[in-house]
């Protein structure tokens, strides 16, 4: 489904076509093939950056870093990607029970 979504809406979302992996590369990267993992990470980074533009992003304490910045204010890169993703997912979990 992700593959179809990205291919159908990449032009609307302004995703660079050069970072969209083929279906085989995407599947290989998702199962942990180190040779193709980088391409999957590039695609997920692009999709994550787009999700941060979502206007419904909560502004509460759980959506902020320890320095008080909102998730969307922090530049996303490979070094902070996993931590920002954790913060983002915790803002989607209103009761604190769904995402550990």
mmCIF file of C-alpha atoms in Angstrom:
data_model
loop_
_atom_site.group_PDB
_atom_site.id
_atom_site.type_symbol
_atom_site.label_atom_id
_atom_site.label_comp_id
_atom_site.label_asym_id
_atom_site.label_seq_id
_atom_site.Cartn_x
_atom_site.Cartn_y
_atom_site.Cartn_z
ATOM 1 C CA UNK A 1 0.000 0.000 0.000
ATOM 2 C CA UNK A 2 2.841 2.392 0.796
ATOM 3 C CA UNK A 3 4.436 1.644 -2.554
ATOM 4 C CA UNK A 4 1.192 2.391 -4.429
ATOM 5 C CA UNK A 5 0.556 5.540 -2.384
ATOM 6 C CA UNK A 6 4.025 6.939 -2.992
ATOM 7 C CA UNK A 7 3.933 6.188 -6.706
ATOM 8 C CA UNK A 8 0.441 7.643 -7.148
ATOM 9 C CA UNK A 9 0.925 10.800 -5.086
ATOM 10 C CA UNK A 10 4.658 11.573 -5.248
ATOM 11 C CA UNK A 11 4.098 14.447 -7.657
ATOM 12 C CA UNK A 12 1.393 15.978 -5.443
ATOM 13 C CA UNK A 13 3.490 15.600 -2.284
ATOM 14 C CA UNK A 14 6.575 16.845 -4.139
ATOM 15 C CA UNK A 15 8.617 13.765 -3.295
ATOM 16 C CA UNK A 16 11.764 13.549 -5.390
ATOM 17 C CA UNK A 17 11.273 10.582 -7.750
ATOM 18 C CA UNK A 18 14.947 9.652 -7.380
ATOM 19 C CA UNK A 19 14.411 8.595 -3.739
ATOM 20 C CA UNK A 20 11.467 6.302 -4.499
ATOM 21 C CA UNK A 21 12.760 2.719 -4.445
ATOM 22 C CA UNK A 22 11.412 -0.052 -6.625
ATOM 23 C CA UNK A 23 9.064 -2.553 -5.012
ATOM 24 C CA UNK A 24 11.837 -5.155 -4.749
ATOM 25 C CA UNK A 25 14.246 -2.714 -3.112
ATOM 26 C CA UNK A 26 11.539 -1.512 -0.725
ATOM 27 C CA UNK A 27 10.698 -5.069 0.353
ATOM 28 C CA UNK A 28 14.373 -5.978 0.742
ATOM 29 C CA UNK A 29 15.062 -2.879 2.830
ATOM 30 C CA UNK A 30 12.043 -3.483 5.046
ATOM 31 C CA UNK A 31 13.228 -6.987 5.919
ATOM 32 C CA UNK A 32 16.644 -5.642 6.897
ATOM 33 C CA UNK A 33 18.789 -6.118 3.796
ATOM 34 C CA UNK A 34 21.651 -3.717 4.524
ATOM 35 C CA UNK A 35 22.262 -3.201 0.810
ATOM 36 C CA UNK A 36 18.816 -1.597 0.390
ATOM 37 C CA UNK A 37 18.138 -0.169 3.839
ATOM 38 C CA UNK A 38 19.462 3.304 2.977
ATOM 39 C CA UNK A 39 16.866 3.759 0.225
ATOM 40 C CA UNK A 40 14.051 2.840 2.606
ATOM 41 C CA UNK A 41 15.381 5.282 5.209
ATOM 42 C CA UNK A 42 15.460 8.086 2.618
ATOM 43 C CA UNK A 43 11.839 7.431 1.701
ATOM 44 C CA UNK A 44 10.676 7.263 5.325
ATOM 45 C CA UNK A 45 12.531 10.502 6.096
ATOM 46 C CA UNK A 46 10.704 12.220 3.225
ATOM 47 C CA UNK A 47 7.327 10.882 4.384
ATOM 48 C CA UNK A 48 8.059 11.830 8.006
ATOM 49 C CA UNK A 49 8.962 15.394 7.001
ATOM 50 C CA UNK A 50 5.626 15.611 5.201
ATOM 51 C CA UNK A 51 3.759 14.329 8.266
ATOM 52 C CA UNK A 52 5.274 17.142 10.350
ATOM 53 C CA UNK A 53 3.490 19.647 8.110
ATOM 54 C CA UNK A 54 0.140 18.200 9.244
ATOM 55 C CA UNK A 55 -1.798 21.085 10.849
ATOM 56 C CA UNK A 56 -3.301 18.875 13.577
ATOM 57 C CA UNK A 57 0.039 18.200 15.265
ATOM 58 C CA UNK A 58 -0.490 18.563 19.048
ATOM 59 C CA UNK A 59 1.330 21.411 20.765
ATOM 60 C CA UNK A 60 1.293 19.977 24.285
ATOM 61 C CA UNK A 61 4.233 18.959 26.447
ATOM 62 C CA UNK A 62 4.484 15.516 24.824
ATOM 63 C CA UNK A 63 5.011 17.144 21.415
ATOM 64 C CA UNK A 64 8.087 19.093 22.553
ATOM 65 C CA UNK A 65 11.751 18.291 22.987
ATOM 66 C CA UNK A 66 13.539 18.810 26.302
ATOM 67 C CA UNK A 67 14.603 22.227 25.006
ATOM 68 C CA UNK A 68 10.971 23.213 24.473
ATOM 69 C CA UNK A 69 10.956 23.049 20.682
ATOM 70 C CA UNK A 70 8.001 21.527 18.891
ATOM 71 C CA UNK A 71 8.724 18.532 16.702
ATOM 72 C CA UNK A 72 8.066 20.541 13.550
ATOM 73 C CA UNK A 73 10.616 23.209 14.590
ATOM 74 C CA UNK A 74 13.484 20.740 14.741
ATOM 75 C CA UNK A 75 15.216 19.867 11.490
ATOM 76 C CA UNK A 76 14.900 16.163 10.703
ATOM 77 C CA UNK A 77 18.093 14.309 9.817
ATOM 78 C CA UNK A 78 19.474 10.798 10.219
ATOM 79 C CA UNK A 79 20.908 11.584 13.654
ATOM 80 C CA UNK A 80 17.646 12.698 15.289
ATOM 81 C CA UNK A 81 15.143 10.859 13.096
ATOM 82 C CA UNK A 82 14.354 8.001 15.494
ATOM 83 C CA UNK A 83 13.918 10.293 18.508
ATOM 84 C CA UNK A 84 11.660 12.694 16.611
ATOM 85 C CA UNK A 85 9.636 9.756 15.317
ATOM 86 C CA UNK A 86 9.224 8.525 18.908
ATOM 87 C CA UNK A 87 8.019 11.973 20.007
ATOM 88 C CA UNK A 88 5.670 12.217 17.042
ATOM 89 C CA UNK A 89 4.143 8.812 17.719
ATOM 90 C CA UNK A 90 3.688 9.625 21.409
ATOM 91 C CA UNK A 91 1.684 12.751 20.457
ATOM 92 C CA UNK A 92 -0.684 10.523 18.457
ATOM 93 C CA UNK A 93 -1.317 8.335 21.532
ATOM 94 C CA UNK A 94 -3.644 10.416 23.713
ATOM 95 C CA UNK A 95 -3.865 7.946 26.596
ATOM 96 C CA UNK A 96 -0.262 6.743 26.589
ATOM 97 C CA UNK A 97 -1.373 3.139 26.174
ATOM 98 C CA UNK A 98 -1.150 2.424 22.453
ATOM 99 C CA UNK A 99 2.467 3.315 21.727
ATOM 100 C CA UNK A 100 5.167 2.175 24.093
#
